Structure formats: C-alpha cells, structure tokens
CSV table of C-alpha atoms and ligand atoms in Angstrom, one decimal:
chain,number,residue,atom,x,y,z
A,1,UNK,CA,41.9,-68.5,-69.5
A,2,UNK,CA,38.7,-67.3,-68.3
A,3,UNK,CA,35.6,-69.0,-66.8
A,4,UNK,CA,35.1,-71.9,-68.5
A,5,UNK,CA,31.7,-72.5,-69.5
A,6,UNK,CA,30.2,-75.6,-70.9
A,7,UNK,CA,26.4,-74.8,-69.9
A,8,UNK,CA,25.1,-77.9,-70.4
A,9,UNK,CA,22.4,-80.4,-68.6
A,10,UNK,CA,24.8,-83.3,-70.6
A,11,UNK,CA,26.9,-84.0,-68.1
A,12,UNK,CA,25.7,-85.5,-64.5
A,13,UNK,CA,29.0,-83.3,-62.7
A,14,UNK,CA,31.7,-81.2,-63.9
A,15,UNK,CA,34.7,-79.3,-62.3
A,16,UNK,CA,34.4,-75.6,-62.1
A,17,UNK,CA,37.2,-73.0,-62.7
A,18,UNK,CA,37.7,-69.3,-61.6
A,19,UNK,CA,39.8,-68.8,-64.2
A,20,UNK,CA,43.2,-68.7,-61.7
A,21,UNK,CA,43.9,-72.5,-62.0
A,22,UNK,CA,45.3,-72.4,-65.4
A,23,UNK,CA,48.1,-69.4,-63.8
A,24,UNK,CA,48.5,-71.2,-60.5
A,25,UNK,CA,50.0,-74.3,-62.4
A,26,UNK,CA,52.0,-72.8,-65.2
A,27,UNK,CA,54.3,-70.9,-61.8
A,28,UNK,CA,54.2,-73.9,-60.1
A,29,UNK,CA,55.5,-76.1,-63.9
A,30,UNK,CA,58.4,-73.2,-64.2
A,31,UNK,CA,59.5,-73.4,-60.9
A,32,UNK,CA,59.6,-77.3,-61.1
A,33,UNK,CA,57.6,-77.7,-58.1
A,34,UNK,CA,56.4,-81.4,-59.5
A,35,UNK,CA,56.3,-83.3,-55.8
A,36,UNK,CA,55.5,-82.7,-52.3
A,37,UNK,CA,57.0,-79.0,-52.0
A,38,UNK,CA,55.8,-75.9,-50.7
A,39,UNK,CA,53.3,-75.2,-52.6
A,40,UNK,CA,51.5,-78.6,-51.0
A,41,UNK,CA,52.4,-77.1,-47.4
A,42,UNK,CA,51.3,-73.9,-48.2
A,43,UNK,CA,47.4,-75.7,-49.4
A,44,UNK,CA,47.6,-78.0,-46.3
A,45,UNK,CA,48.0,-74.7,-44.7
A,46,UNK,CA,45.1,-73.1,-45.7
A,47,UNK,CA,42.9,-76.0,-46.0
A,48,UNK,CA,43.3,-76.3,-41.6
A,49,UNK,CA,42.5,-72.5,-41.4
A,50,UNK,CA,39.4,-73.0,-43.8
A,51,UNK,CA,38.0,-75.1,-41.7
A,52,UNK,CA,39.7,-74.3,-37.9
A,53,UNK,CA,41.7,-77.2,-37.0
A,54,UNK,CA,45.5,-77.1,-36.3
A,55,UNK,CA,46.5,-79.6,-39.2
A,56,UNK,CA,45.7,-80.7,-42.3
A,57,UNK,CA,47.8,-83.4,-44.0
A,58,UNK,CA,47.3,-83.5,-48.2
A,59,UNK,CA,47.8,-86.9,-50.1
A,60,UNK,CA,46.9,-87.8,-53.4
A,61,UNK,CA,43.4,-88.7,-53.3
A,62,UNK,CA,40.5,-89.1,-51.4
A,63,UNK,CA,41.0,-92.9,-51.9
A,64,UNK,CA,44.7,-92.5,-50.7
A,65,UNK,CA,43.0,-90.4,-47.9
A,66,UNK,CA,41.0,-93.0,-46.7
A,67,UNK,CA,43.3,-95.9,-47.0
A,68,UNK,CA,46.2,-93.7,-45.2
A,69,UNK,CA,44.0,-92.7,-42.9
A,70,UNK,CA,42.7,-96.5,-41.3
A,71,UNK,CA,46.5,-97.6,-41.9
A,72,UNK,CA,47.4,-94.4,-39.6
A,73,UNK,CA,44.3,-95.7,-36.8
A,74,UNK,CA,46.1,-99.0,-36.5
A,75,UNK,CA,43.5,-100.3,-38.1
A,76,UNK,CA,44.9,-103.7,-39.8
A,77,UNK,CA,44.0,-107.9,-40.9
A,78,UNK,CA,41.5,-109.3,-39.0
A,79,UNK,CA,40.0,-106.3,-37.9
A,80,UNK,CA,36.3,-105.3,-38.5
A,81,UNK,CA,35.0,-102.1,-40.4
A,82,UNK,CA,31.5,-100.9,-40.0
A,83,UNK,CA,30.7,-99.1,-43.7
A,84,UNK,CA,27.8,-98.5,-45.1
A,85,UNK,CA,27.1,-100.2,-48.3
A,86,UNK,CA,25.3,-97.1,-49.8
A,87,UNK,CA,29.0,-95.3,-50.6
A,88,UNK,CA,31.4,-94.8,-53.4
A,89,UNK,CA,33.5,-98.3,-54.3
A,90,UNK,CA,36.7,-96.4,-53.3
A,91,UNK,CA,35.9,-96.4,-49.1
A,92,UNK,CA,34.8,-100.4,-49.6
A,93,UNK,CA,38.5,-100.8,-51.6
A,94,UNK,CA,40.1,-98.9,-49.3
A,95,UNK,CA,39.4,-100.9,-46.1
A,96,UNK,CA,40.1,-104.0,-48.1
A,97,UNK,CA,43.7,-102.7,-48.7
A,98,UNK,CA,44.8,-103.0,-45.0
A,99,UNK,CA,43.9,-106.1,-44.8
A,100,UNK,CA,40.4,-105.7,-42.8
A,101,UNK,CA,36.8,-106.7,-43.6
A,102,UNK,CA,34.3,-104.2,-44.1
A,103,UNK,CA,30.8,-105.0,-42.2
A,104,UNK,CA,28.2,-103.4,-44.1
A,105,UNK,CA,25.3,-101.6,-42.9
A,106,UNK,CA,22.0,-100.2,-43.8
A,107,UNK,CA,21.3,-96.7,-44.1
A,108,UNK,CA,18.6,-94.6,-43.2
A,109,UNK,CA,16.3,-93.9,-46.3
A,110,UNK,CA,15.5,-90.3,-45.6
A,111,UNK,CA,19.7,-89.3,-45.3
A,112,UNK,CA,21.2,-92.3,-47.2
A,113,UNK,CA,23.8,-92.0,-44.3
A,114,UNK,CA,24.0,-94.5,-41.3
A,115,UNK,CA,22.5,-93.8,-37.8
A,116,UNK,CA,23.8,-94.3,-34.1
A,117,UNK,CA,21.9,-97.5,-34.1
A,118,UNK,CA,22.8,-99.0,-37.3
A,119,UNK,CA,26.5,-98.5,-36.2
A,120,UNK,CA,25.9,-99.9,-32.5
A,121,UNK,CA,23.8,-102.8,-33.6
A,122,UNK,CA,26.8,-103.9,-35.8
A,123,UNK,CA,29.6,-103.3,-33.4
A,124,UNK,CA,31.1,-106.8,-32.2
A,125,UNK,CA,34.4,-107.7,-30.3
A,126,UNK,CA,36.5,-107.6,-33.8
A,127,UNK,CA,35.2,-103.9,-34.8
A,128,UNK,CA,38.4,-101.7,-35.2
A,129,UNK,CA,36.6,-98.7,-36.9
A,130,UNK,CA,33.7,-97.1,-38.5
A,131,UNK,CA,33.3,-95.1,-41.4
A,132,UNK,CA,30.3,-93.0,-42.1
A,133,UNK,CA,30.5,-91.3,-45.0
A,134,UNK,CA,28.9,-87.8,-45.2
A,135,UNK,CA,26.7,-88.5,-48.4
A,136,UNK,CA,25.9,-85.5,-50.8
A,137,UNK,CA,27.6,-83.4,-48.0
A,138,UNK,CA,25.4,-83.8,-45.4
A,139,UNK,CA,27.1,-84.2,-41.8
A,140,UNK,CA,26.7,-87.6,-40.1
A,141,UNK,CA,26.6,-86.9,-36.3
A,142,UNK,CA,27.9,-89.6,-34.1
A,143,UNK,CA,28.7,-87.6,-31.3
A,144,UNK,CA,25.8,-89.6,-29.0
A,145,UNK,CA,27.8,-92.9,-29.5
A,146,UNK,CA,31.3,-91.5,-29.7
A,147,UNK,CA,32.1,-91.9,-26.1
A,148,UNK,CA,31.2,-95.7,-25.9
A,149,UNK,CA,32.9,-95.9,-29.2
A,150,UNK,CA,36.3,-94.6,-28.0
A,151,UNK,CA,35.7,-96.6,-24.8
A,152,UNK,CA,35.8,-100.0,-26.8
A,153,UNK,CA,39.0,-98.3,-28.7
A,154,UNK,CA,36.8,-97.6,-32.2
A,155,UNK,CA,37.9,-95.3,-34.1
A,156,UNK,CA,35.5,-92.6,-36.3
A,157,UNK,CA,37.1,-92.4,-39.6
A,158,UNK,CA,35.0,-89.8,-41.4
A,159,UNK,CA,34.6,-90.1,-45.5
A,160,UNK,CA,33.9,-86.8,-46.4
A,161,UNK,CA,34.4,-86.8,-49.6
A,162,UNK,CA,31.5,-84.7,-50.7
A,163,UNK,CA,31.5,-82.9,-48.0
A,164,UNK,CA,34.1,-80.7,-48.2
A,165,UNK,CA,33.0,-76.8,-46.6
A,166,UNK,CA,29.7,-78.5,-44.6
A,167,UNK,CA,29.0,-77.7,-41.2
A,168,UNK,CA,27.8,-79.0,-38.1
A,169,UNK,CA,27.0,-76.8,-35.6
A,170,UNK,CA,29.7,-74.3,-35.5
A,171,UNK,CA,32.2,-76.1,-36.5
A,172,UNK,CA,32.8,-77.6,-40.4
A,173,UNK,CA,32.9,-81.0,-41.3
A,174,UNK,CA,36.7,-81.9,-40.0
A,175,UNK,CA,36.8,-79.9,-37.4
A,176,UNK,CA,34.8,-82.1,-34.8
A,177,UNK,CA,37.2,-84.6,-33.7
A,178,UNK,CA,36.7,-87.6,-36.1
A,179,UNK,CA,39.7,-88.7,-38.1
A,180,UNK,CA,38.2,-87.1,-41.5
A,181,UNK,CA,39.1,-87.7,-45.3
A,182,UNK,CA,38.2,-85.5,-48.1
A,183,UNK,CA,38.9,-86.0,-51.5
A,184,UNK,CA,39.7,-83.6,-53.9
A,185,UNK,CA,39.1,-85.4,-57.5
A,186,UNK,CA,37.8,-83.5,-60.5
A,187,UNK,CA,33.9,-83.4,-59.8
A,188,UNK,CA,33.9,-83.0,-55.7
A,189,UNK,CA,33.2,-79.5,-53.8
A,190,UNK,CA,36.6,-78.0,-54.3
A,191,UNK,CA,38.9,-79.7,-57.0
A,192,UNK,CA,42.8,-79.9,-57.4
A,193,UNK,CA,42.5,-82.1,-60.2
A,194,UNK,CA,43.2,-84.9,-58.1
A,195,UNK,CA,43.8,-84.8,-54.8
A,196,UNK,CA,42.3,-85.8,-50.7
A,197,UNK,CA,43.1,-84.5,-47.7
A,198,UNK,CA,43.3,-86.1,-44.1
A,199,UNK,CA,42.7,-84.4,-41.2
A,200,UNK,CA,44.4,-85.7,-37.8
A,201,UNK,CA,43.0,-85.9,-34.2
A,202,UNK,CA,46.8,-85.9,-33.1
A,203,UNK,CA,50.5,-84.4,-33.7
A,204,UNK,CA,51.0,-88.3,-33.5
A,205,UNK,CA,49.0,-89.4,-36.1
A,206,UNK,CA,50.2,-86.8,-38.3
A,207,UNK,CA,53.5,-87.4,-38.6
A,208,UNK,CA,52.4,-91.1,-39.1
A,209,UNK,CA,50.5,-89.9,-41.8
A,210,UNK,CA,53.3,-87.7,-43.6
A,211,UNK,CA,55.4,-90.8,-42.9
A,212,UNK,CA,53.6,-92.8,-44.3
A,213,UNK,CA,52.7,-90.7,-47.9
A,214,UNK,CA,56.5,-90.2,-48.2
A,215,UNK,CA,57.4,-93.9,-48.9
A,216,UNK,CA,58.4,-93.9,-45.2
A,217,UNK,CA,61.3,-91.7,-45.5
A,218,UNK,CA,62.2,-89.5,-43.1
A,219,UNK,CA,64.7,-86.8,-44.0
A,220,UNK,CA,63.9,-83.6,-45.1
A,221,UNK,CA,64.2,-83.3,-49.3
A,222,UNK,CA,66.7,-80.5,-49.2
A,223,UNK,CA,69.1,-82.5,-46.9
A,224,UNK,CA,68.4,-85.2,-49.2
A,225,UNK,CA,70.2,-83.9,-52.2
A,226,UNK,CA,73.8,-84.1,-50.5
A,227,UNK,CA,73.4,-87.1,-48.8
A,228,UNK,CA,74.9,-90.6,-50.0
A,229,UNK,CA,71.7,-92.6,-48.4
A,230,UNK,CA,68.9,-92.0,-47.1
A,231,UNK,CA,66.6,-93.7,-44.4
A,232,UNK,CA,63.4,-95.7,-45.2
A,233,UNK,CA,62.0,-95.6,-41.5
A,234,UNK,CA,58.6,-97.5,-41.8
A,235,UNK,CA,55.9,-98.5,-44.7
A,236,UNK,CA,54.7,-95.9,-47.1
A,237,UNK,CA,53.5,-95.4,-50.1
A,238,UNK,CA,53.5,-92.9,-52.9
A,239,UNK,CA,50.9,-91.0,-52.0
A,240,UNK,CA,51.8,-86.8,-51.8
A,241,UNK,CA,49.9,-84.7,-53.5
A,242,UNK,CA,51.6,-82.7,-55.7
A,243,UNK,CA,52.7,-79.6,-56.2
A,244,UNK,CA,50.7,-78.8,-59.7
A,245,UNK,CA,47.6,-80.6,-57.8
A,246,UNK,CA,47.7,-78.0,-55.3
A,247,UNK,CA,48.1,-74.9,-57.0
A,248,UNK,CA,44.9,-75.9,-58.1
A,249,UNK,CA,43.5,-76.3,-55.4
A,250,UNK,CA,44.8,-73.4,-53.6
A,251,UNK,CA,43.0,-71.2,-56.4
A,252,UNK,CA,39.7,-73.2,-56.0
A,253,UNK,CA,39.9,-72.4,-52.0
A,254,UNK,CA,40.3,-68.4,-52.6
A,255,UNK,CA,36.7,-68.6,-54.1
A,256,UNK,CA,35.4,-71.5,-52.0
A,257,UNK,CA,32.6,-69.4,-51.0
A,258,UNK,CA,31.3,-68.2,-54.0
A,259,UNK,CA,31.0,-72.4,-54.6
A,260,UNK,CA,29.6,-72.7,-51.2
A,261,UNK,CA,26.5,-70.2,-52.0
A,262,UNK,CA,26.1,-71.4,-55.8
A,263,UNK,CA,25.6,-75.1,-54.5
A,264,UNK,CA,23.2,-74.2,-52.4
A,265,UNK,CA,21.6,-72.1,-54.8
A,266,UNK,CA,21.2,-74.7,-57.6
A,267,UNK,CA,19.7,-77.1,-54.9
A,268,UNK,CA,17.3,-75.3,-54.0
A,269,UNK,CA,16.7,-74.1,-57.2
A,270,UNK,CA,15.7,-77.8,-58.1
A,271,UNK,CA,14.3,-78.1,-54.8
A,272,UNK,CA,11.4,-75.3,-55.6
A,273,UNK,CA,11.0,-76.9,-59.2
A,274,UNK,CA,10.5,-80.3,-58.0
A,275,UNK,CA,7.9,-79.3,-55.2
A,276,UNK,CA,5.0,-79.6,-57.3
A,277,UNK,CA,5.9,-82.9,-59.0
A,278,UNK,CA,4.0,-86.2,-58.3
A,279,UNK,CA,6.1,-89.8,-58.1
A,280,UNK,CA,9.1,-88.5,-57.4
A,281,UNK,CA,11.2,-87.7,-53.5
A,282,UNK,CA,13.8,-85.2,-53.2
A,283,UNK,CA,16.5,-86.8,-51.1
A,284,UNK,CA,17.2,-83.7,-48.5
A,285,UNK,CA,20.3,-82.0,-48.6
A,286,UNK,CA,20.4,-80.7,-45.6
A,287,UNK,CA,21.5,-77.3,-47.6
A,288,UNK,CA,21.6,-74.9,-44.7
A,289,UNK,CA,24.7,-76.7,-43.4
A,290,UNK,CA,25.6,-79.1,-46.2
A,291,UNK,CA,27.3,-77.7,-49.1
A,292,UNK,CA,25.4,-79.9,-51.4
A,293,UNK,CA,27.6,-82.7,-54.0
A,294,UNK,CA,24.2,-84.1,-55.4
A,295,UNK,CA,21.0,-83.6,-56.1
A,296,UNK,CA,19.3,-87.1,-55.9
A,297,UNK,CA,15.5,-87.8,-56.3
A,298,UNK,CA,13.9,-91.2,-55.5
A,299,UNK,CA,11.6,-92.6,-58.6
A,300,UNK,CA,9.9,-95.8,-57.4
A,301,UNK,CA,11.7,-98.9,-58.6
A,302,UNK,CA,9.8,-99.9,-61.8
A,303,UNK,CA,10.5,-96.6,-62.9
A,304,UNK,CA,13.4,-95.4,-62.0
A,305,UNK,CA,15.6,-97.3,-65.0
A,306,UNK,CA,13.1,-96.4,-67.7
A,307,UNK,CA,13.1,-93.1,-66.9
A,308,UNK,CA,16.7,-92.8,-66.2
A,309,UNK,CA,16.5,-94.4,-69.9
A,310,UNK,CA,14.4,-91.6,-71.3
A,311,UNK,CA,16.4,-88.9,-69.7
A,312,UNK,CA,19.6,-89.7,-70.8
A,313,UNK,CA,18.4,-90.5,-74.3
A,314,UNK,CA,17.6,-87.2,-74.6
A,315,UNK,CA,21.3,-86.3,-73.6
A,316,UNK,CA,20.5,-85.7,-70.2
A,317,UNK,CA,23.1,-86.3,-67.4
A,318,UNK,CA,21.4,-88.1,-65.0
A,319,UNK,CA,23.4,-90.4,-62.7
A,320,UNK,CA,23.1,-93.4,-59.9
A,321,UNK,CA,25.1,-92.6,-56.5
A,322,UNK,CA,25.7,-95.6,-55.6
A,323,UNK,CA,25.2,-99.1,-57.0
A,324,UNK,CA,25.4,-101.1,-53.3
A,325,UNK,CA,28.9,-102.0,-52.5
A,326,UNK,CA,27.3,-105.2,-51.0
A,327,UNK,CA,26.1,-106.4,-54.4
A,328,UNK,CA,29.4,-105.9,-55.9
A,329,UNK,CA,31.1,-109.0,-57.4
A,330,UNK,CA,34.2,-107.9,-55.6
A,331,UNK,CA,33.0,-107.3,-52.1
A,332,UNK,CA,30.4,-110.7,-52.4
A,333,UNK,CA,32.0,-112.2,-49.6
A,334,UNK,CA,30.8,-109.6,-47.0
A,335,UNK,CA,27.1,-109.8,-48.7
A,336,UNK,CA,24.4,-109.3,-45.7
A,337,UNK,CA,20.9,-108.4,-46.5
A,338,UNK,CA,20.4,-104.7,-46.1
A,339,UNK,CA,17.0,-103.8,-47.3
A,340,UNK,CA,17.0,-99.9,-47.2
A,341,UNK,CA,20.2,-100.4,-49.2
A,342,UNK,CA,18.7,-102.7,-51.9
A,343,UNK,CA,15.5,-100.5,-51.8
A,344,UNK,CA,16.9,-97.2,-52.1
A,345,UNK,CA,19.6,-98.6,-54.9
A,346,UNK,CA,17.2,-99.0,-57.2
A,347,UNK,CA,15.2,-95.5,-56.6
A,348,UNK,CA,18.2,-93.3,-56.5
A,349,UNK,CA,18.5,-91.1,-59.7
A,350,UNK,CA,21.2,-88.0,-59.6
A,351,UNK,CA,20.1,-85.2,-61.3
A,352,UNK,CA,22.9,-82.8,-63.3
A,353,UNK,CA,24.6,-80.6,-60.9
A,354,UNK,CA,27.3,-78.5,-60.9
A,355,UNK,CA,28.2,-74.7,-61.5
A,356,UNK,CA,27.9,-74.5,-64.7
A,357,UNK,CA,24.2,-75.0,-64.9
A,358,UNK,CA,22.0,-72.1,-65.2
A,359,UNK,CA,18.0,-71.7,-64.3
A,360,UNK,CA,17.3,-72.6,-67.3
A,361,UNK,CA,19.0,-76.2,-67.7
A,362,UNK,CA,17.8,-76.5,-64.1
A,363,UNK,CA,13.8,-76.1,-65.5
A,364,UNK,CA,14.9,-77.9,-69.0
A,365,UNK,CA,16.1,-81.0,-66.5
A,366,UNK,CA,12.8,-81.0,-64.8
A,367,UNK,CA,10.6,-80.7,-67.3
A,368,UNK,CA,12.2,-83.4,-69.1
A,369,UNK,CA,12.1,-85.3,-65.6
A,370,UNK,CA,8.4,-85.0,-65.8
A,371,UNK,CA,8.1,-85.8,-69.1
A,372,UNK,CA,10.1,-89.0,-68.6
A,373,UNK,CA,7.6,-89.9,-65.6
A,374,UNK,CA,4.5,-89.7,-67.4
A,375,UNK,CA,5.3,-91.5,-70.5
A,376,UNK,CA,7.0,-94.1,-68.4
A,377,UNK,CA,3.7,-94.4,-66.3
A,378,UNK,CA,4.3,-92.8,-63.1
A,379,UNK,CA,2.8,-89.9,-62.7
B,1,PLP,C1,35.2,-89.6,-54.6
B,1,PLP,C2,35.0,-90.4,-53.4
B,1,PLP,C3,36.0,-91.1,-52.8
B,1,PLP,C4,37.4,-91.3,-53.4
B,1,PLP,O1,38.0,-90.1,-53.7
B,1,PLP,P1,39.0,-90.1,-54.9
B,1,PLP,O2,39.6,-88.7,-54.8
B,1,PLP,O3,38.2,-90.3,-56.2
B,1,PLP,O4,40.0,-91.2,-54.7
B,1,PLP,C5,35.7,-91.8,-51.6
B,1,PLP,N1,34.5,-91.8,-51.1
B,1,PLP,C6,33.4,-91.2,-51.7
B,1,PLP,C7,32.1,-91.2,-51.1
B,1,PLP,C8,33.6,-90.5,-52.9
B,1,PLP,O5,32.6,-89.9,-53.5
C-alpha cells in the first residue's frame, strides 16, 4: 500500500498513513500476535523514549486510559473531580465509571483549557483529582498550584488526548510529572487504530496499571499455558492494547516528526489565510509547542450554526469540539452555570484538518468560510 490519499476538505479529520501500517500488521496477523504481546511492549517502549520518561503503560483507548488511570489514583465513589466541561464526552464518562462526580468548570475563552484559578476556586474537602485536558494540543500548565495540590493529596490526571508529541518547556507533554493519558483512536496525532496510553508518576502505579488492564491476573502468559489455574489478584478489566493496534502505531511513531512539522504547517497555513478575515477568531494553537489536533475559529453565536449550515452543505467538513458536557442529558445532574462554557459552545466551529489537505483545500475551505459569513450576514 502506499500513501493513502483522499485530498479532500469533506471530512472534518482523517487518519494518516506512511504506507508501513498495512506491513506492520500483516507480521504481526501471521505471527498471531492478537493480545498484549511483544509487539505492545516493544510500542510502550518506544512511546517512553519519544517522549523521555521511564515508562509508558499502553491500554486500549484513550477512554480506557483515562478511566484506568483515576482507578490507578485511588480515585473512587464519593470523591470529587474537577473537569472542565469544554472536553470530549469520554473524560466526563470516564470519571463517572469509578464511581465519582465530576465538578465542572469554566474555561478560559482565549485557550478553551482551565486555569490555576478555575481549578482552585473549585477545590473543596471532597476533591480527589483534577483533570485538565490539553485541548487541540496545547499544554495546560498547573505547575503554580501543583504543590498545594499534592499537599491536600489531589491528584493531576492529565487528558492528553490531542496532545500527543506537544511540549512544555523542554520536556513533552507526559514527561512533567502529571499522571497523563493519551489516546490513540483513528483521528488523534499518532493513530494505532485504536488505542491510549498512560503514563505513570511511579513503579507503583504502574504495575497497578498493568494489573489492572490484564483482568487482574498476575502470571506471566507463557507460564500460563502449563498451568492448571491461574490467579485473579485484584479488579481489571479488559483493557490491553493489542498487538495489531500497535504495530500500527509503532509505524506511525517512526515518522512522528514528519506529522509533527505538517500539523504545524497546515495551522499556520490557515492561520496566514484567516488573518485578513472580519467576524471570525482563530482559537490559538499555541503551534510552536503544541502539535496542533484542531483548527477551531470562533463565529459569533447567531452565526456560527448558519454558517456551519452553509459550509457543510457545500460538503465541507466543518466540526463542533465540544458540545458542553454540562448540558448533556447524561451528566444533567452535575449542571452548574459556566458562562465561558455556554458562550464559547455555541461559537466554536472546527475547520477540516488533517494531513491529507493540501494549500489548496486549505484556501478552498476559507474562501468558502468567507463566503458562508457574508451571505449569513456577518461580515
Ligand atoms: C479522543 C478523546 C478521548 C478518548 O479517547 P478514545 O481513544 O476515543 O477512547 C478522551 N478525551 C478527549 C479530549 C478526546 O479527544
């Protein structure tokens, strides 16, 4: 197989291949490496040197990520979870699974991430964790509040989902000490398919989590096959990542940086083709350390569903990242007013990105985007 190409502005996101994926798997199919096997250690391997931490410990999905990473904090019923609401349903569903209730909070506008103050002003005596989530890649930086955070025993449980490769500093996103999830599903930085990944703050925690994505049993699969029994030594679930998964994934991280520089790229590539255009706000992407997952504008609310209308009836792939968890049918019994939230909910519009757009779908998108603003009265 080579480089698949499907240069379109139709779709909002779309995985990108090398052309090494295809390979990777059929090895992996042959040599029936179906579960957790090598070939998962050998990615959790290379996922820690990527980004310069000791371990790396790979489960299904970012979702299983997340939920096996509060489980693995202690974090349990009864206990508080400061989220934003401005996320992905998955990190909302995930805290719900272990039992605890997520306190939403605001966001600031400008990031659509939380801020030292929106966390503190929501910590109480219940408040087990929080969870920023790193949104469109760009690094959330509690460091100015950890301290006091650890002090009252709260733990940081990063969800990085789209922000798998940024930095802060020196150091990537993962590598600063936070208890950090990534998911590797078929539209985030680096794909296997399906897939997450959590990284540990100790050997401790990471044998919990291996524990724990194993169903709970303990002994090695090779002494397995000639035992009678075997020994179920705490909760788990079924969440490894397998084999096939991440073969892929393992061929998506040998050209990592060519994804790293192409994201940027198209970013700013929209970035210098939005400048001159009235009614619209390009939501920063903090590109110089983010690796960019979206590329979001802000339309003013009136507009923003007419011409989300216009653009995708003329088969363009615009998006919404995120309806606000708080609003949800699902999560209605956590409902707080959070104005930013509710403002920037109805403004955000996500324009197509991914690697298989080319200048030209990039200046076909915003043309069309300013097309779509005039005749819906904006501009
Ligand atoms: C994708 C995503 C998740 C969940 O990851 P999956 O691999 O789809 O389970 C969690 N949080 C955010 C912000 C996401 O974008």
């Amino acid at each position: 197989m080579t480089v698949s190409s499907v240069p379109d502005a139709r779709r909002n996101a779309s995985p990108y291949l090398y052309g090494l994926e295809a390979a990777a798997v059929t090895r992996v199919l042959e040599a029936g490496q179906y579960g957790h096997t090598a070939v998962t250690e050998e990615f959790e391997r290379r996922v820690a040197a990527f980004l310069g931490v000791p371990d790396a410990v790979a489960v299904a999905s970012g979702t299983a990520a997340l939920h096996a990473a509060l489980l693995a904090a202690g974090v349990g019923p009864g206990d508080e979870v400061i989220v934003p609401s401005m996320t992905f349903c998955a990190t909302v569903q995930a805290i719900v699974a272990v039992g605890a209730v997520p306190r939403f909070v605001d966001i600031a506008p400008a990031t659509l991430c939380v801020t030292d103050q929106l966390v503190m002003e929501a910590v109480s005596g219940a408040t087990a964790a929080v969870v920023p989530v790193l949104f469109g890649g760009r690094p959330v930086d509690l460091t100015a509040v950890r301290g006091e955070l650890a002090e009252r025993g709260i733990a940081v449980i990063e969800d990085a989902a789209h922000a798998f490769g940024s930095r802060t500093g020196t150091h990537r996103v993962g590598a600063t000490g936070a208890l950090t999830c990534f998911s590797f599903g078929p539209i985030k930085n680096l794909t296997c398919g399906q897939g997450g990944m959590v990284i540990p703050r100790t050997t401790r925690e990471a044998d919990r989590l291996r524990r724990l994505r194993l169903l709970g049993v303990v002994q090695p699969q090779d002494e397995r096959a000639n035992a009678t029994t075997y020994r179920v030594d705490s909760f788990g679930l079924r969440y490894q990542l397998s084999g096939i998964n991440a073969a892929i994934g393992l061929a998506q991280l040998d050209h990592f940086a060519t994804t790293e520089h192409a994201r940027r790229r198209l970013w700013r590539a929209y970035r210098d083709a939005l400048a001159p255009m009235d009614g619209v706000t390009l939501v920063d992407a903090d590109a110089d350390r983010a690796v960019p997952h979206l590329c979001q504008v802000r339309v003013p609310a009136p507009l923003r569903d007419k011409v989300f209308a216009k653009l995708r009836a003329r088969d363009i792939g615009v998006g919404v990242h995120y309806p606000p968890n708080h609003l949800q049918p699902a999560f209605a019994a956590w409902r707080r007013p959070l104005p930013a939230t509710e403002r920037v909910g109805e403004e955000v519009l996500s324009l197509p990105f991914h690697q298989h757009l080319t200048k030209t779908d990039t200046a076909l998108v915003v043309s069309a985007l300013g097309e779509a603003l005039t005749s819906a009265g904006g501009a």
